[in-house]
PDB file of C-alpha atoms and ligand atoms in Angstrom:
ATOM      1  CA  MET A   1       0.013   0.065  -0.029  1.00 93.00           C
ATOM      2  CA  LEU A   2       0.913   3.553  -0.666  1.00 97.00           C
ATOM      3  CA  GLU A   3       0.131   6.810   1.185  1.00 97.00           C
ATOM      4  CA  LEU A   4      -0.714   9.286  -1.648  1.00 97.00           C
ATOM      5  CA  ALA A   5      -1.205  12.039   0.843  1.00 97.00           C
ATOM      6  CA  PRO A   6      -1.799  11.971   4.648  1.00 97.00           C
ATOM      7  CA  GLY A   7      -4.922   9.824   5.176  1.00 97.00           C
ATOM      8  CA  LEU A   8      -5.220   8.956   1.389  1.00 98.00           C
ATOM      9  CA  ILE A   9      -4.152   5.395   1.111  1.00 98.00           C
ATOM     10  CA  TYR A  10      -3.757   3.369  -2.071  1.00 98.00           C
ATOM     11  CA  HIS A  11      -4.139  -0.378  -2.025  1.00 98.00           C
ATOM     12  CA  PRO A  12      -3.227  -1.683  -5.583  1.00 98.00           C
ATOM     13  CA  ASP A  13      -4.679  -5.028  -6.472  1.00 98.00           C
ATOM     14  CA  PHE A  14      -6.604  -5.524  -3.188  1.00 98.00           C
ATOM     15  CA  PHE A  15      -9.033  -7.882  -4.984  1.00 98.00           C
ATOM     16  CA  ASP A  16      -7.676 -10.664  -7.298  1.00 98.00           C
ATOM     17  CA  ARG A  17      -9.461 -11.499 -10.579  1.00 97.00           C
ATOM     18  CA  ILE A  18     -11.713 -14.068  -9.106  1.00 98.00           C
ATOM     19  CA  GLU A  19     -12.811 -11.835  -6.286  1.00 98.00           C
ATOM     20  CA  GLN A  20     -13.433  -9.065  -8.740  1.00 98.00           C
ATOM     21  CA  ALA A  21     -15.603 -11.317 -10.821  1.00 98.00           C
ATOM     22  CA  ALA A  22     -17.481 -12.517  -7.770  1.00 98.00           C
ATOM     23  CA  LEU A  23     -18.094  -8.939  -6.790  1.00 98.00           C
ATOM     24  CA  ILE A  24     -19.385  -8.035 -10.171  1.00 98.00           C
ATOM     25  CA  GLU A  25     -21.847 -10.954  -9.961  1.00 98.00           C
ATOM     26  CA  ASP A  26     -23.033  -9.612  -6.641  1.00 98.00           C
ATOM     27  CA  LEU A  27     -23.415  -6.232  -8.357  1.00 98.00           C
ATOM     28  CA  ARG A  28     -25.580  -7.620 -11.075  1.00 98.00           C
ATOM     29  CA  ALA A  29     -28.090  -8.777  -8.460  1.00 98.00           C
ATOM     30  CA  VAL A  30     -27.909  -5.376  -6.673  1.00 98.00           C
ATOM     31  CA  VAL A  31     -28.703  -3.681 -10.044  1.00 98.00           C
ATOM     32  CA  ARG A  32     -31.605  -5.987 -10.596  1.00 98.00           C
ATOM     33  CA  ALA A  33     -32.996  -5.074  -7.361  1.00 98.00           C
ATOM     34  CA  ALA A  34     -32.217  -1.305  -7.459  1.00 98.00           C
ATOM     35  CA  PRO A  35     -31.766  -0.220 -11.116  1.00 98.00           C
ATOM     36  CA  LEU A  36     -29.212   2.323 -12.152  1.00 98.00           C
ATOM     37  CA  PHE A  37     -30.655   5.940 -12.066  1.00 98.00           C
ATOM     38  CA  THR A  38     -29.104   9.114 -13.444  1.00 98.00           C
ATOM     39  CA  PRO A  39     -28.661  11.634 -10.770  1.00 97.00           C
ATOM     40  CA  ARG A  40     -29.050  15.353 -11.357  1.00 97.00           C
ATOM     41  CA  MET A  41     -27.288  18.443 -10.113  1.00 96.00           C
ATOM     42  CA  PRO A  42     -29.452  20.017  -7.467  1.00 96.00           C
ATOM     43  CA  ARG A  43     -29.398  23.705  -8.879  1.00 95.00           C
ATOM     44  CA  THR A  44     -29.242  23.217 -12.610  1.00 97.00           C
ATOM     45  CA  GLY A  45     -30.920  19.827 -13.063  1.00 97.00           C
ATOM     46  CA  LYS A  46     -27.997  18.906 -15.302  1.00 97.00           C
ATOM     47  CA  PRO A  47     -27.670  15.017 -15.439  1.00 97.00           C
ATOM     48  CA  PHE A  48     -24.431  13.337 -14.155  1.00 97.00           C
ATOM     49  CA  SER A  49     -22.654  11.452 -16.829  1.00 97.00           C
ATOM     50  CA  VAL A  50     -22.287   8.650 -14.331  1.00 98.00           C
ATOM     51  CA  ARG A  51     -25.322   6.431 -13.528  1.00 98.00           C
ATOM     52  CA  MET A  52     -25.729   5.100 -10.083  1.00 98.00           C
ATOM     53  CA  THR A  53     -27.408   2.900  -7.576  1.00 98.00           C
ATOM     54  CA  ASN A  54     -26.815   2.035  -3.927  1.00 98.00           C
ATOM     55  CA  CYS A  55     -26.750  -0.848  -1.476  1.00 98.00           C
ATOM     56  CA  GLY A  56     -26.855  -0.675   2.295  1.00 98.00           C
ATOM     57  CA  THR A  57     -29.369   0.951   4.752  1.00 98.00           C
ATOM     58  CA  LEU A  58     -28.828   4.385   3.170  1.00 98.00           C
ATOM     59  CA  GLY A  59     -28.227   5.400  -0.378  1.00 98.00           C
ATOM     60  CA  TRP A  60     -26.842   8.623  -1.862  1.00 98.00           C
ATOM     61  CA  VAL A  61     -29.077  10.549  -4.211  1.00 98.00           C
ATOM     62  CA  SER A  62     -29.262  13.829  -5.799  1.00 97.00           C
ATOM     63  CA  ASP A  63     -31.953  15.694  -7.697  1.00 96.00           C
ATOM     64  CA  THR A  64     -33.600  19.207  -8.056  1.00 96.00           C
ATOM     65  CA  THR A  65     -36.127  18.717  -5.344  1.00 94.00           C
ATOM     66  CA  GLY A  66     -34.028  17.500  -2.439  1.00 95.00           C
ATOM     67  CA  GLY A  67     -30.412  18.243  -3.436  1.00 96.00           C
ATOM     68  CA  TYR A  68     -27.516  15.916  -2.274  1.00 96.00           C
ATOM     69  CA  ARG A  69     -28.677  13.523   0.471  1.00 97.00           C
ATOM     70  CA  TYR A  70     -28.840  10.043   1.809  1.00 98.00           C
ATOM     71  CA  GLN A  71     -32.179   8.174   1.908  1.00 98.00           C
ATOM     72  CA  ALA A  72     -33.375   4.590   2.717  1.00 98.00           C
ATOM     73  CA  THR A  73     -35.297   4.116  -0.526  1.00 98.00           C
ATOM     74  CA  HIS A  74     -34.564   4.035  -4.233  1.00 98.00           C
ATOM     75  CA  PRO A  75     -35.715   7.433  -5.830  1.00 97.00           C
ATOM     76  CA  GLU A  76     -37.590   5.655  -8.643  1.00 97.00           C
ATOM     77  CA  THR A  77     -38.837   2.437  -7.324  1.00 98.00           C
ATOM     78  CA  GLY A  78     -39.448   3.476  -3.730  1.00 98.00           C
ATOM     79  CA  ALA A  79     -37.792   0.143  -2.558  1.00 98.00           C
ATOM     80  CA  GLN A  80     -35.270  -0.267   0.267  1.00 98.00           C
ATOM     81  CA  TRP A  81     -31.705  -0.655  -1.066  1.00 98.00           C
ATOM     82  CA  PRO A  82     -30.293  -4.360  -1.307  1.00 98.00           C
ATOM     83  CA  GLU A  83     -27.630  -5.422   1.056  1.00 98.00           C
ATOM     84  CA  ILE A  84     -24.028  -4.411   0.761  1.00 98.00           C
ATOM     85  CA  PRO A  85     -22.121  -7.586  -0.711  1.00 98.00           C
ATOM     86  CA  ASP A  86     -19.809  -9.359   1.785  1.00 98.00           C
ATOM     87  CA  LEU A  87     -16.699  -8.828  -0.344  1.00 98.00           C
ATOM     88  CA  ALA A  88     -17.229  -5.046  -0.167  1.00 98.00           C
ATOM     89  CA  LEU A  89     -17.789  -5.353   3.666  1.00 98.00           C
ATOM     90  CA  ARG A  90     -14.541  -7.204   3.912  1.00 98.00           C
ATOM     91  CA  ALA A  91     -12.798  -4.366   2.061  1.00 98.00           C
ATOM     92  CA  TRP A  92     -14.241  -1.839   4.516  1.00 98.00           C
ATOM     93  CA  ARG A  93     -13.049  -3.944   7.622  1.00 97.00           C
ATOM     94  CA  GLU A  94      -9.468  -4.543   6.119  1.00 97.00           C
ATOM     95  CA  THR A  95      -8.851  -1.231   4.592  1.00 98.00           C
ATOM     96  CA  GLY A  96     -11.018   1.316   6.444  1.00 93.00           C
ATOM     97  CA  ALA A  97     -10.189   0.045  10.033  1.00 87.00           C
ATOM     98  CA  TYR A  98     -13.242   1.863  11.472  1.00 94.00           C
ATOM     99  CA  HIS A  99     -15.108   0.617  14.447  1.00 92.00           C
ATOM    100  CA  HIS A 100     -18.563   1.031  12.958  1.00 95.00           C
ATOM    101  CA  PRO A 101     -19.927  -0.773   9.701  1.00 96.00           C
ATOM    102  CA  PRO A 102     -20.735   1.232   6.592  1.00 97.00           C
ATOM    103  CA  GLU A 103     -24.281   2.280   5.940  1.00 98.00           C
ATOM    104  CA  ALA A 104     -24.025   3.090   2.269  1.00 98.00           C
ATOM    105  CA  CYS A 105     -22.358   1.715  -0.644  1.00 98.00           C
ATOM    106  CA  LEU A 106     -22.681   4.117  -3.754  1.00 98.00           C
ATOM    107  CA  VAL A 107     -22.343   2.081  -6.895  1.00 98.00           C
ATOM    108  CA  ASN A 108     -21.248   4.454  -9.765  1.00 98.00           C
ATOM    109  CA  TYR A 109     -21.268   3.184 -13.350  1.00 98.00           C
ATOM    110  CA  TYR A 110     -19.034   4.897 -15.872  1.00 98.00           C
ATOM    111  CA  ALA A 111     -19.790   4.324 -19.477  1.00 98.00           C
ATOM    112  CA  PRO A 112     -16.427   4.914 -21.457  1.00 97.00           C
ATOM    113  CA  GLU A 113     -17.236   8.692 -21.875  1.00 97.00           C
ATOM    114  CA  ALA A 114     -18.333   9.334 -18.367  1.00 98.00           C
ATOM    115  CA  ARG A 115     -16.372  11.376 -15.759  1.00 98.00           C
ATOM    116  CA  MET A 116     -16.689  12.836 -12.332  1.00 97.00           C
ATOM    117  CA  GLY A 117     -15.847  16.434 -11.721  1.00 96.00           C
ATOM    118  CA  LEU A 118     -13.659  17.291  -8.606  1.00 97.00           C
ATOM    119  CA  HIS A 119     -15.851  17.403  -5.528  1.00 97.00           C
ATOM    120  CA  GLN A 120     -15.698  16.707  -1.827  1.00 97.00           C
ATOM    121  CA  ASP A 121     -17.627  13.873  -0.160  1.00 97.00           C
ATOM    122  CA  ARG A 122     -19.203  15.915   2.649  1.00 96.00           C
ATOM    123  CA  ASP A 123     -22.867  14.728   2.877  1.00 95.00           C
ATOM    124  CA  GLU A 124     -22.012  12.428   5.823  1.00 95.00           C
ATOM    125  CA  GLN A 125     -22.498  13.382   9.393  1.00 94.00           C
ATOM    126  CA  ASP A 126     -19.554  11.159  10.536  1.00 90.00           C
ATOM    127  CA  LEU A 127     -16.485  12.683   8.979  1.00 94.00           C
ATOM    128  CA  ALA A 128     -14.210  10.573  11.212  1.00 94.00           C
ATOM    129  CA  ALA A 129     -15.093   7.575   9.140  1.00 97.00           C
ATOM    130  CA  PRO A 130     -13.175   7.126   5.909  1.00 97.00           C
ATOM    131  CA  VAL A 131     -14.668   6.595   2.506  1.00 98.00           C
ATOM    132  CA  VAL A 132     -13.454   3.282   1.055  1.00 98.00           C
ATOM    133  CA  SER A 133     -13.463   3.263  -2.893  1.00 98.00           C
ATOM    134  CA  ILE A 134     -13.254   0.133  -4.964  1.00 98.00           C
ATOM    135  CA  SER A 135     -12.559   0.099  -8.705  1.00 98.00           C
ATOM    136  CA  LEU A 136     -13.759  -2.625 -11.030  1.00 98.00           C
ATOM    137  CA  GLY A 137     -13.487  -2.889 -14.814  1.00 98.00           C
ATOM    138  CA  ALA A 138     -11.867  -0.304 -16.997  1.00 98.00           C
ATOM    139  CA  SER A 139      -8.970   1.755 -15.593  1.00 98.00           C
ATOM    140  CA  CYS A 140      -9.351   5.433 -14.954  1.00 98.00           C
ATOM    141  CA  LEU A 141      -7.458   8.527 -14.360  1.00 98.00           C
ATOM    142  CA  PHE A 142      -8.240   9.549 -10.720  1.00 98.00           C
ATOM    143  CA  ARG A 143      -7.349  13.006  -9.553  1.00 98.00           C
ATOM    144  CA  TRP A 144      -7.168  14.517  -6.126  1.00 98.00           C
ATOM    145  CA  GLY A 145      -6.118  17.742  -4.517  1.00 98.00           C
ATOM    146  CA  GLY A 146      -6.427  19.483  -1.003  1.00 97.00           C
ATOM    147  CA  GLU A 147      -9.354  20.796   0.811  1.00 96.00           C
ATOM    148  CA  THR A 148      -9.834  23.881  -1.280  1.00 95.00           C
ATOM    149  CA  ARG A 149     -10.955  24.045  -4.770  1.00 94.00           C
ATOM    150  CA  GLY A 150      -8.516  25.378  -7.330  1.00 92.00           C
ATOM    151  CA  GLY A 151      -5.396  24.205  -5.590  1.00 94.00           C
ATOM    152  CA  SER A 152      -2.737  21.915  -7.094  1.00 97.00           C
ATOM    153  CA  THR A 153      -3.798  18.370  -8.002  1.00 98.00           C
ATOM    154  CA  LYS A 154      -2.117  15.088  -8.570  1.00 98.00           C
ATOM    155  CA  SER A 155      -3.318  12.051 -10.532  1.00 98.00           C
ATOM    156  CA  LEU A 156      -3.040   8.297 -10.543  1.00 98.00           C
ATOM    157  CA  ARG A 157      -4.264   5.454 -12.794  1.00 98.00           C
ATOM    158  CA  LEU A 158      -6.727   3.225 -10.877  1.00 98.00           C
ATOM    159  CA  HIS A 159      -7.099  -0.327 -12.104  1.00 98.00           C
ATOM    160  CA  SER A 160      -9.588  -3.118 -11.566  1.00 98.00           C
ATOM    161  CA  GLY A 161      -9.341  -4.468  -7.939  1.00 98.00           C
ATOM    162  CA  ASP A 162      -7.638  -1.377  -6.633  1.00 98.00           C
ATOM    163  CA  ILE A 163      -8.853   0.353  -3.377  1.00 98.00           C
ATOM    164  CA  VAL A 164      -8.269   3.959  -2.349  1.00 98.00           C
ATOM    165  CA  VAL A 165      -9.171   4.911   1.217  1.00 98.00           C
ATOM    166  CA  ILE A 166     -10.093   8.607   1.668  1.00 98.00           C
ATOM    167  CA  GLY A 167      -9.772   9.241   5.329  1.00 98.00           C
ATOM    168  CA  GLY A 168      -7.878  11.080   8.023  1.00 97.00           C
ATOM    169  CA  ALA A 169      -6.352  14.349   6.951  1.00 97.00           C
ATOM    170  CA  SER A 170      -7.524  13.716   3.450  1.00 98.00           C
ATOM    171  CA  ARG A 171     -11.226  12.982   4.333  1.00 98.00           C
ATOM    172  CA  LEU A 172     -12.414  16.301   2.692  1.00 98.00           C
ATOM    173  CA  CYS A 173     -10.035  16.285  -0.193  1.00 98.00           C
ATOM    174  CA  PHE A 174     -11.295  17.297  -3.669  1.00 98.00           C
ATOM    175  CA  HIS A 175     -11.171  14.345  -5.885  1.00 98.00           C
ATOM    176  CA  GLY A 176     -12.706  13.077  -9.206  1.00 98.00           C
ATOM    177  CA  VAL A 177     -12.137  10.990 -12.226  1.00 98.00           C
ATOM    178  CA  ASP A 178     -10.821  12.772 -15.483  1.00 98.00           C
ATOM    179  CA  ARG A 179     -11.615   9.928 -17.754  1.00 98.00           C
ATOM    180  CA  ILE A 180     -12.001   6.236 -18.326  1.00 98.00           C
ATOM    181  CA  LEU A 181      -8.891   4.667 -19.949  1.00 98.00           C
ATOM    182  CA  PRO A 182      -9.213   2.297 -22.881  1.00 93.00           C
ATOM    183  CA  GLY A 183      -7.588  -1.137 -23.025  1.00 89.00           C
ATOM    184  CA  GLY A 184      -7.742  -2.248 -19.352  1.00 90.00           C
ATOM    185  CA  SER A 185      -9.824  -4.910 -17.640  1.00 93.00           C
ATOM    186  CA  ALA A 186     -12.937  -6.152 -19.597  1.00 94.00           C
ATOM    187  CA  LEU A 187     -14.549  -7.193 -16.535  1.00 96.00           C
ATOM    188  CA  VAL A 188     -17.410  -4.634 -17.016  1.00 96.00           C
ATOM    189  CA  ASP A 189     -19.244  -4.961 -20.456  1.00 93.00           C
ATOM    190  CA  GLY A 190     -18.500  -2.404 -23.101  1.00 94.00           C
ATOM    191  CA  GLY A 191     -15.282  -0.969 -21.537  1.00 95.00           C
ATOM    192  CA  GLY A 192     -17.130   0.500 -18.552  1.00 97.00           C
ATOM    193  CA  ARG A 193     -15.963   1.116 -15.104  1.00 98.00           C
ATOM    194  CA  ILE A 194     -17.786   0.381 -11.784  1.00 98.00           C
ATOM    195  CA  ASN A 195     -16.717   2.282  -8.644  1.00 98.00           C
ATOM    196  CA  LEU A 196     -18.039   1.374  -5.183  1.00 98.00           C
ATOM    197  CA  THR A 197     -17.728   3.830  -2.357  1.00 98.00           C
ATOM    198  CA  LEU A 198     -18.593   2.551   1.208  1.00 98.00           C
ATOM    199  CA  ARG A 199     -19.508   5.224   3.585  1.00 98.00           C
ATOM    200  CA  ARG A 200     -20.592   5.670   7.280  1.00 97.00           C
ATOM    201  CA  VAL A 201     -23.294   8.293   7.244  1.00 97.00           C
ATOM    202  CA  SER A 202     -24.703   8.706  10.809  1.00 94.00           C
ATOM    203  CA  ALA A 203     -22.527  10.015  13.615  1.00 89.00           C
ATOM    204  CA  ALA A 204     -21.877   7.107  15.818  1.00 71.00           C
TER     205      ALA A 204
HETATM  206  C1  SIN B 301     -16.492   9.343  -6.248  1.00 81.90           C
HETATM  207  O1  SIN B 301     -15.828  10.131  -5.808  1.00 81.90           O
HETATM  208  O2  SIN B 301     -17.676   9.099  -5.949  1.00 81.90           O
HETATM  209  C2  SIN B 301     -16.011   8.215  -7.226  1.00 81.90           C
HETATM  210  C3  SIN B 301     -14.529   8.096  -7.397  1.00 81.90           C
HETATM  211  C4  SIN B 301     -14.155   7.149  -8.407  1.00 81.90           C
HETATM  212  O3  SIN B 301     -14.911   6.801  -9.166  1.00 81.90           O
HETATM  213  O4  SIN B 301     -12.967   6.510  -8.289  1.00 81.90           O
HETATM  214 FE1  FE2 B 302     -16.430  11.327  -4.091  1.00 81.90          FE
END
């Protein structure tokens, strides 16, 4: 493992190929129960290029009526979110090292042209807990900076099976995905990428 910045910890190849394929199978079941939806920016209504769903007791959603938030049900079906797969919980235990389980696992699906602008993860009450980010499928160019927008940034290629823990002094760092890279793992159909972020939402 490698400390990219204080509290920002990179675990290359955390999951081997067999575990990655098993996790993708688990996620197929998640998406059947909780279909991918297109979130929208709270003020402008502009759609994200990433499609999302969640598992866990809470899921992250965004639209023009309620803004960024966590809620217990899917915004379109109204159903509760499915359970977080065991492999993802194992990643939380082994890399997050936090004394409470995650409540939300956001599933981001990136088609080859999708991206994610620089942002902070700050909709959680418990900022002592890390965010544990799992990459599957196509590689991407991940970018991070400090706690203020517009400062200097660095980037790193994330590959299928890699984990990044966003915690400690980096818990509120700006981060995003510049682009999906061609020619990597074909685990996700059509050259896509899936990112899971495990989060503790409620203050313990
Ligand atoms: C996110 O910040 O929600 C996603 C990061 C990633 O896709 O690697
Ligand atoms: Fe994020």
